[in-house]
Each structure stands twice: as C-alpha cells, then as structure tokens.
Short mmCIF file of C-alpha atoms in Angstrom, two decimals:
data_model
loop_
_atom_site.label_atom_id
_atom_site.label_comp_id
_atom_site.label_asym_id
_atom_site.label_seq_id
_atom_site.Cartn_x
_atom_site.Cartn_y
_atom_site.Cartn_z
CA UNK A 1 1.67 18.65 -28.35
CA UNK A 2 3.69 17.90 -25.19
CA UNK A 3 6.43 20.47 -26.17
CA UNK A 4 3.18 23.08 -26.35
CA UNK A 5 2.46 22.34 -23.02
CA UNK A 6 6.05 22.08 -21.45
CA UNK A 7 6.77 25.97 -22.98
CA UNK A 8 3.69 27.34 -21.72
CA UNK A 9 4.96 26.28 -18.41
CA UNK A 10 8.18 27.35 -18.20
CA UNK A 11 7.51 30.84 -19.82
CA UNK A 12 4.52 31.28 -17.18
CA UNK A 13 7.55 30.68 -14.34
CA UNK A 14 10.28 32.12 -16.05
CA UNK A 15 10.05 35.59 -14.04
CA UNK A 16 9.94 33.99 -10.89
CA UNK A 17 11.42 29.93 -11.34
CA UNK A 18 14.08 30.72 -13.81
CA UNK A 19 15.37 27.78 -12.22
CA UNK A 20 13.57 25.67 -14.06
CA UNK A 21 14.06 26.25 -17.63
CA UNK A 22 17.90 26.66 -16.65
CA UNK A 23 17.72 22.72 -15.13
CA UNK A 24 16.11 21.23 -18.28
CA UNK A 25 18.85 19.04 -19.96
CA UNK A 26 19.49 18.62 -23.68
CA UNK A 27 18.14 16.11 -25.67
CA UNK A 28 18.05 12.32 -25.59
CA UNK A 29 19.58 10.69 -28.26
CA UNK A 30 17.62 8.44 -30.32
CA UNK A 31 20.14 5.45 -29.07
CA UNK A 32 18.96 6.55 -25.25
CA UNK A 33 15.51 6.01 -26.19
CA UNK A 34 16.70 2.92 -27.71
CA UNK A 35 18.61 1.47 -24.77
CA UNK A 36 15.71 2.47 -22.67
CA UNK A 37 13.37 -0.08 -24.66
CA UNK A 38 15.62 -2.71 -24.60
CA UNK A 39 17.02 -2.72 -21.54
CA UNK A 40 13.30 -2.50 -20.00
CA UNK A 41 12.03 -4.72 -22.62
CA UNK A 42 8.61 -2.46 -23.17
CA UNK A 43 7.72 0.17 -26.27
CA UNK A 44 7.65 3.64 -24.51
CA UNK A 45 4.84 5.45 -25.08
CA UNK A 46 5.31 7.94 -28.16
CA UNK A 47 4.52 10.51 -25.43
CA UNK A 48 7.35 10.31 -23.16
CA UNK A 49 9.98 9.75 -26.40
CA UNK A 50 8.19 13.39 -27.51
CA UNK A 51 9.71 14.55 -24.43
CA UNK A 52 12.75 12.96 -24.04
CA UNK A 53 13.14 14.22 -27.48
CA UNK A 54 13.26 18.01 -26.03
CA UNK A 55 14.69 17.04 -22.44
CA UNK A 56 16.81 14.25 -21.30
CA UNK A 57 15.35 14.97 -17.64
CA UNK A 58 16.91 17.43 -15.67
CA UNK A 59 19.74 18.59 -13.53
CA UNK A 60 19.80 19.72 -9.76
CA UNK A 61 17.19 20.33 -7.83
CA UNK A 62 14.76 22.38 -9.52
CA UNK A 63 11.75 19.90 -10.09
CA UNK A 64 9.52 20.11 -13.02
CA UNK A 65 6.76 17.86 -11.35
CA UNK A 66 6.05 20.11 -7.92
CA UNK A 67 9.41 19.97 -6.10
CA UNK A 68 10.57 16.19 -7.84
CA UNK A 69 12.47 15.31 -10.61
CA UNK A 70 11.79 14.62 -14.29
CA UNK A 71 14.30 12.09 -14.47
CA UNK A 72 16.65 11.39 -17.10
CA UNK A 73 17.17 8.39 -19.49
CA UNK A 74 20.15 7.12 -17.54
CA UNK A 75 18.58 7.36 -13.97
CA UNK A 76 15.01 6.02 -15.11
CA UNK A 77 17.07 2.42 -15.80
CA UNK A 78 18.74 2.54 -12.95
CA UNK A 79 15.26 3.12 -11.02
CA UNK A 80 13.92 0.47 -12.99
CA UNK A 81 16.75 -1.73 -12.31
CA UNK A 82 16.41 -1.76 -8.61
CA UNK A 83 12.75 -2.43 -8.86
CA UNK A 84 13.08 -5.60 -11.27
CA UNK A 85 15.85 -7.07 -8.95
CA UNK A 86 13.64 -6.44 -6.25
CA UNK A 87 10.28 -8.35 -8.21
CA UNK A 88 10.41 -12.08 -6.86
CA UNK A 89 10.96 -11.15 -3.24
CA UNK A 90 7.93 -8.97 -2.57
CA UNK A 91 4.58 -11.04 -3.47
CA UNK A 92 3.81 -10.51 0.02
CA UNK A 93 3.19 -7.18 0.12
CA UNK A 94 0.95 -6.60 -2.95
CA UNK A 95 -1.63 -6.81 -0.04
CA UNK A 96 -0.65 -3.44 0.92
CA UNK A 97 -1.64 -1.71 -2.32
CA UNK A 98 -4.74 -0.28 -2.79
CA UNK A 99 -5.26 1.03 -6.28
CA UNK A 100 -7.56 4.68 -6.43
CA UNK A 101 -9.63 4.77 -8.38
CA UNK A 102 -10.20 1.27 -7.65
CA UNK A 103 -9.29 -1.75 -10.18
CA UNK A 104 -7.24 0.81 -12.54
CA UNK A 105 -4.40 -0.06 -11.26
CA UNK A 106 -2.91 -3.40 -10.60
CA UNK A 107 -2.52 -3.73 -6.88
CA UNK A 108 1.17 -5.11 -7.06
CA UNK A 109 3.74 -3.52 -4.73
CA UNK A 110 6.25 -4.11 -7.78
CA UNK A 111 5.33 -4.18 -11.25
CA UNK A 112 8.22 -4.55 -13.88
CA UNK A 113 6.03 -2.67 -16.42
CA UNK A 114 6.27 1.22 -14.73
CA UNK A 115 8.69 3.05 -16.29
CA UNK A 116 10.20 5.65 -13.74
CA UNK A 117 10.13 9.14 -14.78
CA UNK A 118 10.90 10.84 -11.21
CA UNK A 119 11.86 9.59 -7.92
CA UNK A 120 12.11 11.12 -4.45
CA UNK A 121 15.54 9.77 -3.84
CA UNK A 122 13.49 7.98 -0.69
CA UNK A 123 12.46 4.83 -2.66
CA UNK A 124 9.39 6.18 -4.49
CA UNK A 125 8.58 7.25 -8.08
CA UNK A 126 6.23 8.53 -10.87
CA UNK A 127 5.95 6.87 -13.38
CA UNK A 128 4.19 5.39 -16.82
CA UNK A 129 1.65 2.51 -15.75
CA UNK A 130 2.23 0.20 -19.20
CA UNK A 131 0.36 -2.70 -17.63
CA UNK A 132 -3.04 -1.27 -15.70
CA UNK A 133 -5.55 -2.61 -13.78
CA UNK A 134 -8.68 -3.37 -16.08
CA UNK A 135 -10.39 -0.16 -15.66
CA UNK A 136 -6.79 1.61 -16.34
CA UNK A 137 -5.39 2.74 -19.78
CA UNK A 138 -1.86 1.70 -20.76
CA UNK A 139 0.06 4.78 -20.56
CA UNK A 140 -1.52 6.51 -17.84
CA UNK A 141 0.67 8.35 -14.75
CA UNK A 142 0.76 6.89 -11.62
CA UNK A 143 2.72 6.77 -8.22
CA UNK A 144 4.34 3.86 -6.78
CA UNK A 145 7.48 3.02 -4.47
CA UNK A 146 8.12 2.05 -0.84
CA UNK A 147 6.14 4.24 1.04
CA UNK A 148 3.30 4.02 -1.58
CA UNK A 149 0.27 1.43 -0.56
CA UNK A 150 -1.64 4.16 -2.39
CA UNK A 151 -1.44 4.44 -5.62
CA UNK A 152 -3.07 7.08 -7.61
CA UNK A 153 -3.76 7.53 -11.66
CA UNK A 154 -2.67 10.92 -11.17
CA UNK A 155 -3.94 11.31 -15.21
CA UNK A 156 -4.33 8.88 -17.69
CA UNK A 157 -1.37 9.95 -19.70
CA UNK A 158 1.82 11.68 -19.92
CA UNK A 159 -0.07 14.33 -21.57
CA UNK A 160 -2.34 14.84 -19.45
CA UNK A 161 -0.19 14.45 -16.69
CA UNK A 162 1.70 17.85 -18.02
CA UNK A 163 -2.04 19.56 -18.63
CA UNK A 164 -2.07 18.86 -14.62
CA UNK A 165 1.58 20.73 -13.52
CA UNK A 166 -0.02 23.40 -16.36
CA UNK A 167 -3.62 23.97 -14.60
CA UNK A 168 -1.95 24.06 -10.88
CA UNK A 169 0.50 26.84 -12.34
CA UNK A 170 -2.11 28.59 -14.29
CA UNK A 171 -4.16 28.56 -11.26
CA UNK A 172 -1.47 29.98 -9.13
CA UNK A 173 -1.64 26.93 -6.88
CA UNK A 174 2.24 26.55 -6.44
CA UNK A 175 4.52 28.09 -3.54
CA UNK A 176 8.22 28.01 -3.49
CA UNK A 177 10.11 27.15 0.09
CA UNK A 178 13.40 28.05 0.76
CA UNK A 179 15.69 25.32 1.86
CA UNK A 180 18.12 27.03 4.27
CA UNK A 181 18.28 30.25 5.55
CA UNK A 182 19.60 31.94 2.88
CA UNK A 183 17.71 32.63 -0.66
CA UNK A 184 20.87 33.58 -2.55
CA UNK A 185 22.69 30.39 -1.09
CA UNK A 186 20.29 27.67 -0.91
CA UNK A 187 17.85 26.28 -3.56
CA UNK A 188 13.98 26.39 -3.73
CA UNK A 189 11.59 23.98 -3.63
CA UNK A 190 8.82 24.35 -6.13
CA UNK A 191 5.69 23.06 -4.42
CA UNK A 192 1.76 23.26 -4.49
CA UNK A 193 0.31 25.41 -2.40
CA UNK A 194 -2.76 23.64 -2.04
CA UNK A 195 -3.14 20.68 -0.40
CA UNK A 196 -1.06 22.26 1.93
CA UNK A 197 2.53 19.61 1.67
CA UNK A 198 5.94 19.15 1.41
CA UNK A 199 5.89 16.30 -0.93
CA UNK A 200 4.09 15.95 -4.05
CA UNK A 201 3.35 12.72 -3.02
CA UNK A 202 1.62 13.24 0.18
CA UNK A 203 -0.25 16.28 -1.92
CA UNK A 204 -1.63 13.31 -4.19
CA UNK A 205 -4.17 12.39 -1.02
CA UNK A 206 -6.01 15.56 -1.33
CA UNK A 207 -6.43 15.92 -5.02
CA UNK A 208 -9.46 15.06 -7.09
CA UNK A 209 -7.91 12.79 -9.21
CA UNK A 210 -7.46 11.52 -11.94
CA UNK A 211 -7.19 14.99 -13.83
CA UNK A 212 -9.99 16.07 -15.89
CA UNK A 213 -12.38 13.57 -14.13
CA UNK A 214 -15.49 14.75 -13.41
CA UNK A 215 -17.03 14.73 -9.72
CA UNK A 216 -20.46 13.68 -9.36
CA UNK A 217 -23.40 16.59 -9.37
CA UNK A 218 -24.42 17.15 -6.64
CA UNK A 219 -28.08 18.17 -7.05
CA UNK A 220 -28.18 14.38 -7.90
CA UNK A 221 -28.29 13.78 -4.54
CA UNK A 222 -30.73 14.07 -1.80
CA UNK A 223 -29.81 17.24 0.87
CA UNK A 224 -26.96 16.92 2.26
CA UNK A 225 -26.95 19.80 5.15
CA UNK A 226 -30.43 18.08 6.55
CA UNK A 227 -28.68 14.05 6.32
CA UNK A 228 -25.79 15.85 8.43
CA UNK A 229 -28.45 17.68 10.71
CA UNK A 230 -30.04 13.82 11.46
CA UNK A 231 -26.30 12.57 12.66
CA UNK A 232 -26.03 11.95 16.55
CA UNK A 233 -22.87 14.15 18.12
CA UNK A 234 -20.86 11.73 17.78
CA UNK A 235 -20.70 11.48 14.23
CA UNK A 236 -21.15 14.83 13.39
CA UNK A 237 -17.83 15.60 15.05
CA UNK A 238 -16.07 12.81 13.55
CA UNK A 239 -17.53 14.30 10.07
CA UNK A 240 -17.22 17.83 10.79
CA UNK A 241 -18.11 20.54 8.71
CA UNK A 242 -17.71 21.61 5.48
CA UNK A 243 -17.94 18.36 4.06
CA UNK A 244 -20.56 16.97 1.32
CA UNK A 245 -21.64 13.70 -0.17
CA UNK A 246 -19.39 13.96 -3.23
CA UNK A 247 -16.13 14.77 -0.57
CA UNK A 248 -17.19 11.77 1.81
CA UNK A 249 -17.40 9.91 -1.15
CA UNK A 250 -13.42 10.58 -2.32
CA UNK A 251 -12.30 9.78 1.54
CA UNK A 252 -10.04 7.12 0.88
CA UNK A 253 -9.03 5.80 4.58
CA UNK A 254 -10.45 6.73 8.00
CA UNK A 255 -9.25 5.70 11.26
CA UNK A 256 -11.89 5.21 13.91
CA UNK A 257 -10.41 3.33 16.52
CA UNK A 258 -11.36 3.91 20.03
CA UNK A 259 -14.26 6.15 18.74
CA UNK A 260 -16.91 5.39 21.12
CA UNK A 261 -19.57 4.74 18.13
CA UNK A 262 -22.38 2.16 17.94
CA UNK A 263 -23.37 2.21 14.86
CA UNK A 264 -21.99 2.42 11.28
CA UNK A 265 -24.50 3.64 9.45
CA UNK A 266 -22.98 6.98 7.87
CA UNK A 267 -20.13 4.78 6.35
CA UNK A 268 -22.49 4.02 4.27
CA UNK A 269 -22.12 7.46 2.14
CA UNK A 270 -18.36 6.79 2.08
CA UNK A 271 -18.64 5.15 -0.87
CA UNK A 272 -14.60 5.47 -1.98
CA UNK A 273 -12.74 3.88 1.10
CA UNK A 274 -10.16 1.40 1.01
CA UNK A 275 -9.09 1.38 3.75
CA UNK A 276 -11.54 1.52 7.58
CA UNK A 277 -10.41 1.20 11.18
CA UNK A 278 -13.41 0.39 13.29
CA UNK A 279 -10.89 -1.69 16.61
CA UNK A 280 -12.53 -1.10 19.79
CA UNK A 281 -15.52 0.47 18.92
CA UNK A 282 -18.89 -1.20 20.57
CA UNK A 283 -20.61 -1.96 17.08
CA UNK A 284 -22.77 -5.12 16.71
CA UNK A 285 -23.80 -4.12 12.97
CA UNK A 286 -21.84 -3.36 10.48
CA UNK A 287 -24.44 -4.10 7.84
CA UNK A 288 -23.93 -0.84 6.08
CA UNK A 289 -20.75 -1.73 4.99
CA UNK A 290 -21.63 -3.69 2.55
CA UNK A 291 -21.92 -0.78 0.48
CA UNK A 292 -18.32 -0.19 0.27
CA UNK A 293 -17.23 -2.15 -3.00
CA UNK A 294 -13.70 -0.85 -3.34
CA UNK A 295 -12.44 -1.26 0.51
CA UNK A 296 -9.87 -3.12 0.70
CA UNK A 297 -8.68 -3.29 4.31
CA UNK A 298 -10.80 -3.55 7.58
CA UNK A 299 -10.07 -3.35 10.84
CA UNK A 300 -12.83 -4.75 13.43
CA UNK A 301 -10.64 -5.68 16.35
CA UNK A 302 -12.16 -5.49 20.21
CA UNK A 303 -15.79 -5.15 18.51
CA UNK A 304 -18.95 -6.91 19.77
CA UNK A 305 -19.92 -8.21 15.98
CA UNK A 306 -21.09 -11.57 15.35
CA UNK A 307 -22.42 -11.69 12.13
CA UNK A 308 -20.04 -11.07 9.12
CA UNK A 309 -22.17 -11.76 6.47
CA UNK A 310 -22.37 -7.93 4.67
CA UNK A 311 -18.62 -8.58 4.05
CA UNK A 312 -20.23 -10.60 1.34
CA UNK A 313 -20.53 -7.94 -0.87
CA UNK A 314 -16.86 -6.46 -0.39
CA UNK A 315 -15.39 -8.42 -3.39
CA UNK A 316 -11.63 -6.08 -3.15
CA UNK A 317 -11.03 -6.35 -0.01
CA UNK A 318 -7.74 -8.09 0.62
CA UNK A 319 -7.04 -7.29 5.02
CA UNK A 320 -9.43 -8.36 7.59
CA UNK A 321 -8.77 -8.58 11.23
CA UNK A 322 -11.26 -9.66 13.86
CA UNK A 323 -9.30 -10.40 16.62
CA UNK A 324 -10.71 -10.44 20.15
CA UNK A 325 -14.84 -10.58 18.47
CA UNK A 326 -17.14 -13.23 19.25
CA UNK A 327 -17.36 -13.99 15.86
CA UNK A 328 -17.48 -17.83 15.50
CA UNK A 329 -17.85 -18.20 11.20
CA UNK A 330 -15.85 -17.53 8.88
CA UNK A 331 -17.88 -19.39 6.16
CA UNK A 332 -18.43 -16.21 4.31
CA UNK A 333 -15.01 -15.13 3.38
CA UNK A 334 -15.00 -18.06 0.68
CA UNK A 335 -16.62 -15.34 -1.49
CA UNK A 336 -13.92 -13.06 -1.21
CA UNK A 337 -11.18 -14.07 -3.52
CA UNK A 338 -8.78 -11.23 -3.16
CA UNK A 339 -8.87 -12.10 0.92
CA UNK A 340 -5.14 -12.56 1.28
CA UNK A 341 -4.37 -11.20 5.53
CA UNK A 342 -6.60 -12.41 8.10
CA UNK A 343 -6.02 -12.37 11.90
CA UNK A 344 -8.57 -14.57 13.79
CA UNK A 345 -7.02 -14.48 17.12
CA UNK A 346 -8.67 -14.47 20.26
CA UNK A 347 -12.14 -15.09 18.14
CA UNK A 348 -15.06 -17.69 18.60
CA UNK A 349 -14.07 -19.46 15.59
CA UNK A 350 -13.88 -23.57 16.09
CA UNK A 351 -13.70 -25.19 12.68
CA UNK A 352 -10.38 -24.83 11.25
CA UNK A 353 -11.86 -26.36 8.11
CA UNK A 354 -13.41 -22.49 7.58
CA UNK A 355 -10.06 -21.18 7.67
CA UNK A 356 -8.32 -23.98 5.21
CA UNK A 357 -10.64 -22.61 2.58
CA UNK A 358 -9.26 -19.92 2.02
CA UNK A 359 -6.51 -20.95 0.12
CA UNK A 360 -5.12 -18.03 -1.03
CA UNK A 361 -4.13 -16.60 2.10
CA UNK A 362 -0.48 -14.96 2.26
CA UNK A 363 -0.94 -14.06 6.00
CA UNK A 364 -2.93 -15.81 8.85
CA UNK A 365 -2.80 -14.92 12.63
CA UNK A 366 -4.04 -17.85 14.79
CA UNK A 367 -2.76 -16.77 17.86
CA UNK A 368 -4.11 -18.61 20.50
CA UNK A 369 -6.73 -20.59 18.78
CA UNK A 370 -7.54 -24.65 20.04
CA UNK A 371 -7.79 -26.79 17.24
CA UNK A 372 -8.16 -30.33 17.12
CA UNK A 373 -5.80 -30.38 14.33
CA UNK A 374 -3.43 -27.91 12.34
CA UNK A 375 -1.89 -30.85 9.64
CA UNK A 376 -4.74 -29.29 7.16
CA UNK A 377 -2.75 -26.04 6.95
CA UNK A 378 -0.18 -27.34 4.95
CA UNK A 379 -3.21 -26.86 1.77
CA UNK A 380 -2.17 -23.44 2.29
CA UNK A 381 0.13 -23.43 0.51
CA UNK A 382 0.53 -19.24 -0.59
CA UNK A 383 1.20 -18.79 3.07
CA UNK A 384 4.50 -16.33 3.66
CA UNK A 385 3.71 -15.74 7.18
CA UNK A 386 1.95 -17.57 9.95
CA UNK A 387 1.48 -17.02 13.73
CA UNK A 388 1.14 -19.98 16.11
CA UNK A 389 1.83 -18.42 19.29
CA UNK A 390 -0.14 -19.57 22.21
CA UNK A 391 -1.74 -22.32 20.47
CA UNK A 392 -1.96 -26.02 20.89
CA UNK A 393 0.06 -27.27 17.86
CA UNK A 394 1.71 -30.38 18.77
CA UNK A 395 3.50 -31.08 14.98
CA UNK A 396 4.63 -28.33 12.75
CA UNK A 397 5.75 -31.36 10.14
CA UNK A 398 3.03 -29.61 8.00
CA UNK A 399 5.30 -26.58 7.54
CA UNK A 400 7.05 -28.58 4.41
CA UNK A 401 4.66 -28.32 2.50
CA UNK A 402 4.29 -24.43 2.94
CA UNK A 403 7.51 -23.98 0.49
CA UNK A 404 6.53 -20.02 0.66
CA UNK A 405 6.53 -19.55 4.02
CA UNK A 406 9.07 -16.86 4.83
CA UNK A 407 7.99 -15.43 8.56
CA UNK A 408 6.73 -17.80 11.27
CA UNK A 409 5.88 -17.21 15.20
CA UNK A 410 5.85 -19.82 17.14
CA UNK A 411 5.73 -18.47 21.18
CA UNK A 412 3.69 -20.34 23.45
CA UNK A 413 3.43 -23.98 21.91
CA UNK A 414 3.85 -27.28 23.17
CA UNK A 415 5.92 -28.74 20.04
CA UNK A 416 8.84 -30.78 21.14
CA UNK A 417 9.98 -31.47 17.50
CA UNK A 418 11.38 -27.98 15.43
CA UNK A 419 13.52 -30.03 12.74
CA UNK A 420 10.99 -29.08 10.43
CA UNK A 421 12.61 -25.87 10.77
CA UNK A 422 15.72 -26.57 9.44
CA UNK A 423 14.03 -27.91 5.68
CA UNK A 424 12.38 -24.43 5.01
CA UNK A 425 14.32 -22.81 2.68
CA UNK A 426 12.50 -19.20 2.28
CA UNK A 427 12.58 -19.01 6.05
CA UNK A 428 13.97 -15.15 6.72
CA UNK A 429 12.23 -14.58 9.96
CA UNK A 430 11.48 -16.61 12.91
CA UNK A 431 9.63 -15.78 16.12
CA UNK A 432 10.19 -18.64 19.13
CA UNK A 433 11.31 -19.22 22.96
CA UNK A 434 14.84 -18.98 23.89
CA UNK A 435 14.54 -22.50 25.06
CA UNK A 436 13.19 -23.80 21.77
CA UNK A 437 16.14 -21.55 19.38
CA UNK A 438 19.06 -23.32 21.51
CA UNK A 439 17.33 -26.77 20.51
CA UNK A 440 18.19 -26.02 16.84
CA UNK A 441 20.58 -23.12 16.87
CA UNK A 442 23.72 -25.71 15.74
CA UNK A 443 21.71 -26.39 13.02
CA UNK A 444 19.80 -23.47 11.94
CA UNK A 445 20.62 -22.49 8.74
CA UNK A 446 22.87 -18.69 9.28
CA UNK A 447 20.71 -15.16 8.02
CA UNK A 448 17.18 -16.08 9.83
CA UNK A 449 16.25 -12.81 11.81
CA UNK A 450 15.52 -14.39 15.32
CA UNK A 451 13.24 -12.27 17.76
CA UNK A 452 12.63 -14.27 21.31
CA UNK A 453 9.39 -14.36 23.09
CA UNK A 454 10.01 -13.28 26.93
CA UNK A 455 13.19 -12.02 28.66
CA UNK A 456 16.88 -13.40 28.40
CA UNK A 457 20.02 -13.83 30.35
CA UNK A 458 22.96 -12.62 28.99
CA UNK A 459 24.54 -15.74 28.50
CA UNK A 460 21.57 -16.33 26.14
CA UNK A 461 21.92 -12.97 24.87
CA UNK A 462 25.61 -13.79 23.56
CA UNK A 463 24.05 -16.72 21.76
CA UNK A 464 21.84 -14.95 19.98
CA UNK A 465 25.00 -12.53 18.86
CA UNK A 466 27.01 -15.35 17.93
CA UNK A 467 24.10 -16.95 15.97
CA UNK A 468 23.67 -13.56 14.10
CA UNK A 469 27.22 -12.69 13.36
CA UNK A 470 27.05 -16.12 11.12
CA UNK A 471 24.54 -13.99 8.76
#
C-alpha cells in the first residue's frame, strides 16, 4: 500500500526532517478528487487518489520528492491549466524531446494527459504519464516542463515512484542544505546526496532509471579494461576512467565538438545516446553510428563526411545538421520519418527535389544554397520555420501555402516582392534587411518580433520602436 510506504518514510526522517511529516496537509475530499477528473477530463490512477486520500499535497517548503513539492489538488489544476492553454502553440518544439528510455514516452513538449503532482515553481513538473509512448505503461512517473527535452520514466508508477524516495532514504543517499545562514531562521532543503545536485531534476541525469530496472550483466560482455586498453589517447581521455560498457551504454548526450578525433568508432558501445555533437571534428566515417537506434539529435557540422548512408538505420532521430560538409545527397533521409530539423547550409547538396521529400519537416536551414527553383517548398507544408538568408530566391509567393509557418529569415535575397508577407497569419517572427522591413512596415500586421540583418541608423532604429510599440 502507498500509505505503507509514505509512513515508513516519514518515521525513518522524523528525528532529523520533522519538517516533513509537519508539511503533509489533510485530506482531499472526495469532491477534490472529483473536480480533478473533470476538470482534466482523465480517470486518475487509483494510486494517486490512495494518496490524495491521506494528503492533499503539502504546505511550505519541505519537499516530499527530494527538495520539490507533492502538490496539492488545487495547484495540480492550475499546473495543468497552464499547460493545456499552452497545447496548440508548441508543435514545434516536440523536436526537442527525447524520451529515456527511448519510445516510452511520447516525445511531445506538451501533452494534455500528465497530471502534475510537483512543480519547481520554474516551469517544470512531475507528474503521472496517462498517455505513454508504446513501450510506456499508463500510469508511470515521469518529468516534463520547460527546461525538460529529457524526459525520464523515473518508475513506472506512483508506487513505485514512492519505493524510489523510500530506497534513496533507506540508503542514506539524502543531504539536507541550509538555505540562508541561519538553521533556526531559514528552511532546509531535503536533497540527494548522490548524484551530487541541487535539483531533483538535474539529479534525474545520473540515475539508473527507471527504478527497479535491471542493468545489463556484465560478464555478458567481452573485457572491457582490454577494449579501453586498444583506444588511441585521444579517446581514452575523452572516456576516462572508471567507466564500463553497461555505464557508456546509459550516456545519454555527449558533446564532442572541436575534439580533434578521426574516427567514431567507440560510439559504437554508446548504445543509449540521444543526443551526439560531432561539429568540427575531421571524421570522414561515421559508419559506426548506425548502431545508435535511439539517437535522436546529431550534430556533424564543419566535418569532412560525404557519405550519410549509416543514418539509415537511425529510425528516432528527429535533428540533423550538416552544415559546412561536402555532403551532396540527401536521398537517404526519406527513411527517417521522425526527421523533423535539418540545416543543409553551406553543403554540396544540388537537387532541391531531395529536400522537398521530406515532408514532414518543421525546421529547414537553407542558408545560402543556389537552387534553380524554391516554388516546390510550398509541399512543405509542416514547416514553422525556414531560413533563406543568402540564397537566390527570387519569389517567396510559395510562402501561402506554408499556413504553419511561424519564424522566417530572409537576409541576403534578391526578392523585390515581400507582400506575401503580409497574408501569413501564424507569422510571430521575422528575420530581414532594414531596407526590405520599411518596404512593408505600413502594412505589416503589429506583434511580429523583427530582428534586422546588419547595422542601423538611428533614424531606422526609431522605426523599428515605433513598429514594436504597435504590439
């Protein structure tokens, strides 16, 4: 029972949190839970009414879950509320989201279906995950919010997300911080202790989660110490020590950039990314990346690859920029249908038929590509933002038909025409010469955030202010 649990915890910090138990409100009412149901529209799980049932959250700043909030009945709609009026402006950035472990959680950056049970007060939550990915269970605990692109099944249900706060405290892995200078005056925070933090949050990263999973054995794999011992320097420092197959394997993003590598090969034992940052490393293989199943963004900026074929094979991965490669096809990012921000700029690519293809695109850098023709992009038609900079569009008449477009650059271009402009509705930001903005400024519909390529006068600068004191 979830009571069971939630006792055992606050008798084994009674002596030294008495805090705690003193924080824990009464009861919900049965019309709370109610109003919670109905309001949100979703059956709570029987779970969290269990516990709402002895607690109706709590009060000040004690935190039940490591230093935040259980949250009460009252506050959880309120969370919930801000999230659903947020849920038809934000398709863009369910790019962002990367969902560990992968595909059990849905990777949108809102989802009407999490019901909030404690917040940071910064934008971010815990909560109960009723709609999952299809390797998730309905009911399992996960974290989401603004600063979130990570999210975690932290356990697979309320339940066992209380088993977790109970093994951490059983296991003495919790610290409390004074916040001031003075004990008697100032509350503490109740924290892990391990992964060292200050946010239970950013403790998340360094957890094997979700609780009670099991990590590989590793006498199932070949020796490590002797694989490491076969590295060159270079990536046994960017390893370093202490490290095993089973902990490469739960690294979830590593940034490489400026690394001085040439090959790739070890990433081939990080078998849990999502996220890789290989820009300006001179790497003409990446071949052992195809491995990587669950990555999900990939940076190969300023590299000397050609050949993007092992990509392939990386059927999650939703970010891909190979700006300033001499990579000249694109042919094989048809097969990746969850391919939603690409920057091709400064690339070999020709054939802007490669790039229509991919019509599910939300984001597309073409800066300073030299196409024949641009009228095809208008078949993409999920487009939110686009950069044109430095290209040779002649006609942006084509931008009707992107009735999603919210974020467009257009610095650099020879098009004489911008009425387009004033037709797109979702338009909220919009990169261009000063020049080009005092063609259509009289008309421009008021609230666009303008940025202006190069320097202006401060005539021009007064414009602008004018323009924006309209919004």
């Amino acid at each position: 029972m979830i009571g069971n649990t939630l006792d055992t915890i606050k008798d084994l910090l009674a002596n030294e949190y008495p805090e705690l138990n003193a924080s824990l409100n009464p009861p919900a009412t049965e019309a709370d839970i109610s109003r919670l149901e109905t309001t949100t529209g979703l059956t709570l799980p029987d779970e969290l009414k269990q516990l709402y049932r002895l607690h109706n959250g709590e009060s000040g700043n004690a935190g039940l879950f490591f230093g935040l909030p259980f949250i009460s009945i009252e506050e959880a709609l309120a969370e919930w509320k801000v999230w659903e009026s947020l849920a038809s402006s934000t398709a863009s950035m369910d790019s962002n989201i990367i969902s560990v472990p992968a595909n059990h959680i849905k990777e949108q950056y809102i989802n009407t279906r999490y019901i909030p049970i404690s917040k940071d007060y910064g934008g971010n939550n815990i909560g109960i995950d009723l709609d999952p990915g299809p390797d998730g269970v309905s009911g399992q605990v996960i974290n989401f919010g603004r600063d979130e692109d990570t999210r975690f099944v932290i356990a697979s249900s309320l339940a066992g997300f209380m088993d977790f706060i109970l093994h951490h405290v059983k296991n003495g892995n919790y610290r409390f911080e004074i916040n001031g200078d003075e004990e008697d005056e100032e509350p503490r925070s109740f924290l892990m202790k391990e992964p060292a933090n200050s946010h239970f949050l950013d403790a998340l990263k360094g957890l094997q989660l979700p609780f009670g999973s099991s990590k590989p054995d590793e006498a199932n794999y070949e020796n490590y110490d002797a694989w490491f011992a076969s590295l060159d320097t270079t990536w046994q420092e960017i390893i370093g020590p202490g490290q095993s197959f089973a902990k490469l394997a739960d690294i979830r993003t590593i940034n490489l950039i400026k690394k001085n590598i040439t090959h790739v090969q070890p990433l081939a034992r990080f078998t849990g990314l999502r996220e890789l940052l290989l820009t300006a490393n001179p790497i003409v293989d990446i071949s052992p990346l195809s491995t990587l199943s669950s990555l999900n963004k990939l940076f190969l900026a300023k590299t000397n690859i050609t050949d993007i074929s092992p990509l392939a094979q990386l059927k999650e991965l939703k970010q891909l920029s190979i700006y300033d490669t001499p990579i000249a096809s694109l042919e094989v990012l048809q097969q990746l249908p969850k391919l939603k921000v690409l920057n091709i700029e400064k690339t070999a690519v020709t054939d802007i038929g490669q790039v229509i293809a991919l019509t599910q695109l939300t984001e597309l850098d073409l800066t300073g590509k030299q196409f024949p023709s641009y009228t095809e992009l208008r078949n993409l038609k999920q487009l939110v933002k686009l950069n044109l900079s430095n290209t040779n569009v002649p006609d942006i008449a084509f931008l009707s038909n992107l009735t999603k477009l919210s974020d467009l650059q257009l610095c650099g271009t020879p098009v004489t025409d911008l009425s387009p402009l004033l037709q797109m509705n979702k338009l909220a930001y919009l990169t261009l010469s000063i020049q080009d903005f005092k063609q259509i400024v009289d008309k421009l519909r008021p609230g666009i955030g303008i940025t202006i390529c190069g320097e202006v006068t401060e005539e021009e600068q007064a414009l602008l202010l004018s323009y924006a004191k309209k919004s």
